[in-house]
mmCIF file of C-alpha atoms and ligand atoms in Angstrom:
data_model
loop_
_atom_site.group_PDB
_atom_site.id
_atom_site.type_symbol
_atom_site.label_atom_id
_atom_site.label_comp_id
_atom_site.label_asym_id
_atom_site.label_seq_id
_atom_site.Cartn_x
_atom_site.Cartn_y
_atom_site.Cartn_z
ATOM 1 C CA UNK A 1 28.632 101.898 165.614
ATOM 2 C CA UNK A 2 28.867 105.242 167.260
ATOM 3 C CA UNK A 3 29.577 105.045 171.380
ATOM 4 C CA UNK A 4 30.325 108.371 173.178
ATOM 5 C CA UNK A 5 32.150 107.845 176.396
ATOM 6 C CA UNK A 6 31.547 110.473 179.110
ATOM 7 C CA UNK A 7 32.783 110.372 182.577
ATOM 8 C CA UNK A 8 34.833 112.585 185.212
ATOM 9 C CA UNK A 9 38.957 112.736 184.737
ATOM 10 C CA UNK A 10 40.244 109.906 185.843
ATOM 11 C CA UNK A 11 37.725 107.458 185.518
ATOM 12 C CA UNK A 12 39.137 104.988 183.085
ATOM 13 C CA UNK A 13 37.562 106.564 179.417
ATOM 14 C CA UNK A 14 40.977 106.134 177.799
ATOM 15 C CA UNK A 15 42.104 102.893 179.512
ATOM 16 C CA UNK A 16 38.172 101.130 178.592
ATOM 17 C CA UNK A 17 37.782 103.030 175.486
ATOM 18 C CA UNK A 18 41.087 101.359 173.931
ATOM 19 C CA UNK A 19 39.678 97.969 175.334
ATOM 20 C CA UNK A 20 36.572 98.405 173.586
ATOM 21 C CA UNK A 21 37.834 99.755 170.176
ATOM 22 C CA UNK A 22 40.126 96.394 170.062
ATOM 23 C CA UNK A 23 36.769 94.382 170.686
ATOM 24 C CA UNK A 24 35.070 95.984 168.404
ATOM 25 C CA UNK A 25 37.203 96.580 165.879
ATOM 26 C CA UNK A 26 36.857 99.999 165.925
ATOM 27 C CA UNK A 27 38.992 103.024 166.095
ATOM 28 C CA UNK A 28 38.828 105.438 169.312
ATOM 29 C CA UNK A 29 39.053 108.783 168.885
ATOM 30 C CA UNK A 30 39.821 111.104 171.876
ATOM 31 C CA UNK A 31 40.359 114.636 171.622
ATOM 32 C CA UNK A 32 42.569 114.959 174.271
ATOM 33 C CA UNK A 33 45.122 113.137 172.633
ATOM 34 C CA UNK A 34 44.773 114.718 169.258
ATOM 35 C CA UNK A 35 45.173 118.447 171.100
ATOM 36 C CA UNK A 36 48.085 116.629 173.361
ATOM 37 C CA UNK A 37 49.874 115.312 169.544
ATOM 38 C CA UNK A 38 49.155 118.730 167.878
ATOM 39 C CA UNK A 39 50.998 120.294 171.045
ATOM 40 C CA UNK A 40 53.901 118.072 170.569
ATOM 41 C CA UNK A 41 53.907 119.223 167.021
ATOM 42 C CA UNK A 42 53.741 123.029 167.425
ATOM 43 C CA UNK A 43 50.927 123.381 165.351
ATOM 44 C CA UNK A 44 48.663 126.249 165.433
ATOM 45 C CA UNK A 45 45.890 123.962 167.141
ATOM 46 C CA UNK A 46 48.244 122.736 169.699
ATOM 47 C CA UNK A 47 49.659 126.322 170.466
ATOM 48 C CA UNK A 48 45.647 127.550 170.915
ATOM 49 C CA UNK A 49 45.040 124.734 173.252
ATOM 50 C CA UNK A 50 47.979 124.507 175.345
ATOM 51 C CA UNK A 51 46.792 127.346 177.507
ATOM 52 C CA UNK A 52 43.806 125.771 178.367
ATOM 53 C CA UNK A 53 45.278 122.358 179.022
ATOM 54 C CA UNK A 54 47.563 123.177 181.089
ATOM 55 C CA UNK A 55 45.155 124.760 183.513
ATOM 56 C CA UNK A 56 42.479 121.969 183.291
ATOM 57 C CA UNK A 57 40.181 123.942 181.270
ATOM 58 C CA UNK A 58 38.071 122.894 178.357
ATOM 59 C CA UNK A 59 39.249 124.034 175.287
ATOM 60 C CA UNK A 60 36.277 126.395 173.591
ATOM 61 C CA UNK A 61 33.427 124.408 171.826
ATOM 62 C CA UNK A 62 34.197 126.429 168.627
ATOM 63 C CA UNK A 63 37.683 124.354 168.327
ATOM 64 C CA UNK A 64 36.028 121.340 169.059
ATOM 65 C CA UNK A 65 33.366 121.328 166.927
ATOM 66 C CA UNK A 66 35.637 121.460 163.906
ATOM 67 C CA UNK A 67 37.580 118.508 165.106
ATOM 68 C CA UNK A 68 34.427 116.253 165.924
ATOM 69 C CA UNK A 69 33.539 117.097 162.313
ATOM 70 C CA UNK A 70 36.795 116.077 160.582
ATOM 71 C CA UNK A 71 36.938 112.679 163.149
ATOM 72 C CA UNK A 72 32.683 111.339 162.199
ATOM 73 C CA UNK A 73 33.880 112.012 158.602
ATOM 74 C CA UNK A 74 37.088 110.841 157.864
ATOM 75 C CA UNK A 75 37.641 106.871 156.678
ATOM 76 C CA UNK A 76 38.990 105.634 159.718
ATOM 77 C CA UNK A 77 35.895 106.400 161.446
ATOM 78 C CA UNK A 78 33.760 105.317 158.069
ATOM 79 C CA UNK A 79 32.407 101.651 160.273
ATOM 80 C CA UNK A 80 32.146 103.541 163.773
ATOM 81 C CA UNK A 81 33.998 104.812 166.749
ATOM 82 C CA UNK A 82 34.240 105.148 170.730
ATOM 83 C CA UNK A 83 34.330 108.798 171.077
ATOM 84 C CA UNK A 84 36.417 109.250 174.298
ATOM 85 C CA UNK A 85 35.986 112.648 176.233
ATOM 86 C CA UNK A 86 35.201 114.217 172.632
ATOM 87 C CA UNK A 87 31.960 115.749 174.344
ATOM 88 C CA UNK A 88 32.250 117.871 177.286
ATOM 89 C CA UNK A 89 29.636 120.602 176.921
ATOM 90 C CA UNK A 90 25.764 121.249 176.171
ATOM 91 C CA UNK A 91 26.611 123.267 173.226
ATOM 92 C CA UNK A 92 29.082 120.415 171.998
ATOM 93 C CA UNK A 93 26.772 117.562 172.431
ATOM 94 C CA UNK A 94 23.580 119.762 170.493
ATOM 95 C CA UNK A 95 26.282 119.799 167.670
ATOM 96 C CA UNK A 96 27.441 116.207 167.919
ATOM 97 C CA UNK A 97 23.908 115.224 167.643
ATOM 98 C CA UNK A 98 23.097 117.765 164.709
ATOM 99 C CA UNK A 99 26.344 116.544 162.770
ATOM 100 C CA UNK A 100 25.686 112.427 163.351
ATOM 101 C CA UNK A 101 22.336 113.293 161.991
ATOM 102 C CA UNK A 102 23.879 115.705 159.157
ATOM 103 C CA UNK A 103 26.101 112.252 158.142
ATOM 104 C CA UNK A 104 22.999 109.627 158.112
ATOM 105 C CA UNK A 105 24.365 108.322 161.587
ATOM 106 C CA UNK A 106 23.140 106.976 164.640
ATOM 107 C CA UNK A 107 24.672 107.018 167.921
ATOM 108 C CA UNK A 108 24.518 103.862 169.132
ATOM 109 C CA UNK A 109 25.091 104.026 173.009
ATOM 110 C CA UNK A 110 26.348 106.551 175.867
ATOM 111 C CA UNK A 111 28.535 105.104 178.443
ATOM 112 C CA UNK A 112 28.998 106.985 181.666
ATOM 113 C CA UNK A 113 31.947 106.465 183.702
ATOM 114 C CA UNK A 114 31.086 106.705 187.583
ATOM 115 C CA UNK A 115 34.002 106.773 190.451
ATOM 116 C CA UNK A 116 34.414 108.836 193.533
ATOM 117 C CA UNK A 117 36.024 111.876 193.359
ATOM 118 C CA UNK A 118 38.577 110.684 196.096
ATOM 119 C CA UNK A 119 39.609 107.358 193.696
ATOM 120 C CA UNK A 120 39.622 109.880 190.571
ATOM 121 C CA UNK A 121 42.338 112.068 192.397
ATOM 122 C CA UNK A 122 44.501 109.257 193.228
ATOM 123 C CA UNK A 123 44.385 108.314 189.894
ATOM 124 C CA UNK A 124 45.102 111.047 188.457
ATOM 125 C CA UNK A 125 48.321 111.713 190.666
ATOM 126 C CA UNK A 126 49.817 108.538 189.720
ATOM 127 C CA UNK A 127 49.126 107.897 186.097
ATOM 128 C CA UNK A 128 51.517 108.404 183.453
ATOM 129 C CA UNK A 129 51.124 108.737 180.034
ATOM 130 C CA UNK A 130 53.226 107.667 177.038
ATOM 131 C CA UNK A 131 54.362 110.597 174.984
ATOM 132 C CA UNK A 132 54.027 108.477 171.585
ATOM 133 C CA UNK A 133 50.528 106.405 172.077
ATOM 134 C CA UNK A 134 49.088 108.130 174.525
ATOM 135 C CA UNK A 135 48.348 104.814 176.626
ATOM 136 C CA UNK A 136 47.901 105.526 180.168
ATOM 137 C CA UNK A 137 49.880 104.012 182.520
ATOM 138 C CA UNK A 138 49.626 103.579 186.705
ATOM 139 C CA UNK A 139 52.765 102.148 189.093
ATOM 140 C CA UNK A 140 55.061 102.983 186.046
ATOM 141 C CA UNK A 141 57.236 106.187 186.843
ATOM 142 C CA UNK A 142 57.792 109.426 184.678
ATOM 143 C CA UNK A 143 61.152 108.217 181.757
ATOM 144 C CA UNK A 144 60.186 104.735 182.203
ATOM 145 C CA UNK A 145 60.019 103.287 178.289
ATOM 146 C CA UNK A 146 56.188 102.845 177.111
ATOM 147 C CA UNK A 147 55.335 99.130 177.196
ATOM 148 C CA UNK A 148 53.297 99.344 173.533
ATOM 149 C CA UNK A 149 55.136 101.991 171.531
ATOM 150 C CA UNK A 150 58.532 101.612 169.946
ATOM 151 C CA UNK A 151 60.226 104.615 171.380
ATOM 152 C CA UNK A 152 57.495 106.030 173.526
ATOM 153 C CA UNK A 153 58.637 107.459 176.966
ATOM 154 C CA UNK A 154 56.376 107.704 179.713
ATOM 155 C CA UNK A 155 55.242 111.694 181.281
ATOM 156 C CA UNK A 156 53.111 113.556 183.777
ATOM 157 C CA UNK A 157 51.306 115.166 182.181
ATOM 158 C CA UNK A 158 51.018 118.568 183.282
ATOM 159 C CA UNK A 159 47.295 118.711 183.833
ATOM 160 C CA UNK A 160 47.978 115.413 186.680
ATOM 161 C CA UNK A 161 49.299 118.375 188.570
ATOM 162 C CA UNK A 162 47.286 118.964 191.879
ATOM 163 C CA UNK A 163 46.058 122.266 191.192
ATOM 164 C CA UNK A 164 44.871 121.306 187.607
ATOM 165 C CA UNK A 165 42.888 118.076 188.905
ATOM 166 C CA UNK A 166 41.209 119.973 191.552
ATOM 167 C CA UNK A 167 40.309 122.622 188.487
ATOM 168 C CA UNK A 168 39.668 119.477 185.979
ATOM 169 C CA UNK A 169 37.054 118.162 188.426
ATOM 170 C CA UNK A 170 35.276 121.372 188.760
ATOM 171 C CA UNK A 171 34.891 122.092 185.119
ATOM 172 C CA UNK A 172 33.734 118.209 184.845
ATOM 173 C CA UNK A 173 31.127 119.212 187.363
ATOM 174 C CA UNK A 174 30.123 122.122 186.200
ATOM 175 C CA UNK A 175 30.307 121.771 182.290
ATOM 176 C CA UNK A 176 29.875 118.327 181.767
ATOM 177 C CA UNK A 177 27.495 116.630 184.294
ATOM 178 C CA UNK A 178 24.477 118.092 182.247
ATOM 179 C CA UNK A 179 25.424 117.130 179.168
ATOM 180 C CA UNK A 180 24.254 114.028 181.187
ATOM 181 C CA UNK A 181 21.078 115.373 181.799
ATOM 182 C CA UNK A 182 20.249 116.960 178.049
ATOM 183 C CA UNK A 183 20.846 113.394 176.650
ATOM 184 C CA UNK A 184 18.578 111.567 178.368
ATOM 185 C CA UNK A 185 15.489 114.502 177.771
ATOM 186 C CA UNK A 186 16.495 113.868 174.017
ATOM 187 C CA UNK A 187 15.226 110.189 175.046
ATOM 188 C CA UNK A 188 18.996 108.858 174.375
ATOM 189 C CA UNK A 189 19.296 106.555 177.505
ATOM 190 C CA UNK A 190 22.500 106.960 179.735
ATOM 191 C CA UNK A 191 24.005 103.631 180.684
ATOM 192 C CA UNK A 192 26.100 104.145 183.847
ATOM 193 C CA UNK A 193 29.163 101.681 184.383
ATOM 194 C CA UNK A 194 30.282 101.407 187.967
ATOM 195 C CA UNK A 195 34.211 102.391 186.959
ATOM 196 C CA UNK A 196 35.871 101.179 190.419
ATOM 197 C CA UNK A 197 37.517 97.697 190.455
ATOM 198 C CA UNK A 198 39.964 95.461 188.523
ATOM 199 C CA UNK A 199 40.163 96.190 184.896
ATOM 200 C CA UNK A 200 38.615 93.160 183.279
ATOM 201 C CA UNK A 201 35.906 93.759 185.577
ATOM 202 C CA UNK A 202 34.761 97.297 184.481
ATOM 203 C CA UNK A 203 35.377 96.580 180.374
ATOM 204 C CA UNK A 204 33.011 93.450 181.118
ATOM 205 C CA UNK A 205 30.366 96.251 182.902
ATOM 206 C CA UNK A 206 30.951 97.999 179.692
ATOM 207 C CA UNK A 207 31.065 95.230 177.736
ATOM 208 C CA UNK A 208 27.569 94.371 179.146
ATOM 209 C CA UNK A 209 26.037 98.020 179.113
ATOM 210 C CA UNK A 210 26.828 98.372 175.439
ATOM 211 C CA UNK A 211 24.775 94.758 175.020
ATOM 212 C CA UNK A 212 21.909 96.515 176.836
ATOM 213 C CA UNK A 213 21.761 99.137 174.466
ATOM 214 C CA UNK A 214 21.331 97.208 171.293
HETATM 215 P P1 ADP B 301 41.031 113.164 180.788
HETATM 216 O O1 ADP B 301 41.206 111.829 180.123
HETATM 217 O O2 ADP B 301 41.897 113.275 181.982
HETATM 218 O O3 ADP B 301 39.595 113.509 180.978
HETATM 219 P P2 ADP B 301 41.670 114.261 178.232
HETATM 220 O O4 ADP B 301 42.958 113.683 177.810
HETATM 221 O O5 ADP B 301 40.436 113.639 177.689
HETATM 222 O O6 ADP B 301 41.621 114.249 179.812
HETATM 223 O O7 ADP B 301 41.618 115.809 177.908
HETATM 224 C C1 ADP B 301 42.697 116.650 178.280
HETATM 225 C C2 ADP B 301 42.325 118.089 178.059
HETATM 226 O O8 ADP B 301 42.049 118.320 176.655
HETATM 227 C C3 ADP B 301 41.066 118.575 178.773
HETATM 228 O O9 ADP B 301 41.305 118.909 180.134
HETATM 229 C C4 ADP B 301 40.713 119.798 177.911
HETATM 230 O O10 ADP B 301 41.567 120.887 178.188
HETATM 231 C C5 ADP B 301 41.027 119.294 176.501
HETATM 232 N N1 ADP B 301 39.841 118.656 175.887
HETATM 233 C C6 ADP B 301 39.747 117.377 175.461
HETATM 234 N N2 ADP B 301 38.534 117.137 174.938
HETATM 235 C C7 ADP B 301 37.836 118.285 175.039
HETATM 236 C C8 ADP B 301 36.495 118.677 174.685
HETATM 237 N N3 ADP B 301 35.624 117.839 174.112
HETATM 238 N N4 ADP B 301 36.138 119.959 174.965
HETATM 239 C C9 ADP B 301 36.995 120.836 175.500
HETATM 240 N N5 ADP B 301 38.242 120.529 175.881
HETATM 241 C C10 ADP B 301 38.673 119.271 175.636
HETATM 242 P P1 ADP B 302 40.391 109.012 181.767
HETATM 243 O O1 ADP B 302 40.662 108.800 180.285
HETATM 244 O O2 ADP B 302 38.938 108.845 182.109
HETATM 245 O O3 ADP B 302 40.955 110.296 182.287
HETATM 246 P P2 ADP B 302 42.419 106.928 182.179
HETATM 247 O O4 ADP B 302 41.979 105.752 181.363
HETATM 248 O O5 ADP B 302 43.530 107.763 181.667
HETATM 249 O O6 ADP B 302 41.128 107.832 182.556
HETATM 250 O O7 ADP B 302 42.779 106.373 183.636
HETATM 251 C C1 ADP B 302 43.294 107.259 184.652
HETATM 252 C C2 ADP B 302 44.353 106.514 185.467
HETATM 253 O O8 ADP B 302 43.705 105.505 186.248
HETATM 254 C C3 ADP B 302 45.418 105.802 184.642
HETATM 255 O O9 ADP B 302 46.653 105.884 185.332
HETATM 256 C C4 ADP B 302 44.918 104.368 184.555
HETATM 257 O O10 ADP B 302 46.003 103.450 184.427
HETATM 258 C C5 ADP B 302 44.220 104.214 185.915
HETATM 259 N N1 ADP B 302 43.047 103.319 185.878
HETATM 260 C C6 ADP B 302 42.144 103.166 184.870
HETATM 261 N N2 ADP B 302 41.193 102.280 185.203
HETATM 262 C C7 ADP B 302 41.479 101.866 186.475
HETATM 263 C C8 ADP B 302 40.847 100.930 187.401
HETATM 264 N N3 ADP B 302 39.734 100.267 187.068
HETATM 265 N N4 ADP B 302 41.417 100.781 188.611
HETATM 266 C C9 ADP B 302 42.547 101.454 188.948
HETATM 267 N N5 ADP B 302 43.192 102.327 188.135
HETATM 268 C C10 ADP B 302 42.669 102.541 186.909
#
């Protein structure tokens, strides 16, 4: 089962997506936190993406495409995956589609995140993020211990910063919003889940949207 989960910064694609992998006992694979690891690490990847991070942009499709590749074909992914924030572009979902097609797969379902920009900016100011899982957190402060990981510390990340949402949400609208659009004239139908509200509320709208796609 292949499920691609789109949605602006801040709408809850981590925070669902880990919900859903447990349910469905599936791994989730988000790009963000492999660049944010490979930073950590000083690899070459990390030091190429680091640049663009840290301003809020998108790091180029040429990068990602490579790392899509390596994530549909490796073992983990061998039963299915949620796909969290791995496709931000036109160009990166024509190659998504080419390569699930290249592998004899089928994507399954495309889950929109939907929240107002104004909720998406608080929530970006107050989330931290555990340096070791990468499990988001909100009303926990930066150097609090991580909840889930043994020895994780909680971080603001730098793109939280004010000037890097405000940049974040303008490259969402301007770069990903019609990858929206290009699905659903390739006849792959969009279902929207209404992101605002407790928790348990918006994984059972997901929960529910995924149902309506079988
Ligand atoms: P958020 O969850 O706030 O949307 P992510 O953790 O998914 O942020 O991504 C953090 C950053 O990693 C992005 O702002 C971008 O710089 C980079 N990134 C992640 N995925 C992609 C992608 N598919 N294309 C380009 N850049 C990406
Ligand atoms: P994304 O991966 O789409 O950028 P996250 O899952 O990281 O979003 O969530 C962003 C922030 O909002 C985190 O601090 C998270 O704890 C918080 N959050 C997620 N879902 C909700 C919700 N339904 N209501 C309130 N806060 C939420």
């Amino acid at each position: 089962m292949l499920i691609v989960l789109l949605g602006p910064p801040g709408a809850g694609k981590g925070t669902q997506g880990e919900r859903l992998a447990e349910r469905l006992g599936i791994p989730k694979i988000a790009t963000g936190d492999v660049f944010r690891a490979a930073v950590k690490e000083g690899t070459p990847l990390g030091l190429e993406a680091k640049q663009y991070m840290e301003r809020g942009d998108l790091v180029p499709d040429s990068v990602i495409l490579g790392i899509m590749r390596d994530a549909l074909a490796s073992k983990d992914a061998a039963k299915g995956a949620i796909l969290d924030g791995v496709v931000r572009t036109v160009p990166q979902a024509a190659g998504f589609c080419e390569m699930v097609t290249e592998l004899g797969r089928k994507l399954d379902a495309v889950l929109l995140f939907e929240a107002n920009e104004e909720e998406l900016v608080r929530r970006l100011s107050g989330r931290t993020t555990c340096d070791v899982c990468q499990t988001p957190y909100t009303g926990l402060e930066p150097g609090a211990a991580c909840p889930k990981s043994d020895g994780g510390t909680l971080v603001r990340r730098k793109d939280d910063d004010p000037e890097a949402i405000r940049n974040r949400l303008k490259v969402y609208h301007e770069q990903t919003e019609p990858v929206v659009n290009w699905f659903e004239l390739r006849g792959m139908p969009i279902r929207r889940v209404d992101a605002i509200g407790p928790l348990d509320e918006v994984t059972a709208r997901a929960v529910a949207a995924l149902d309506a796609s079988n």
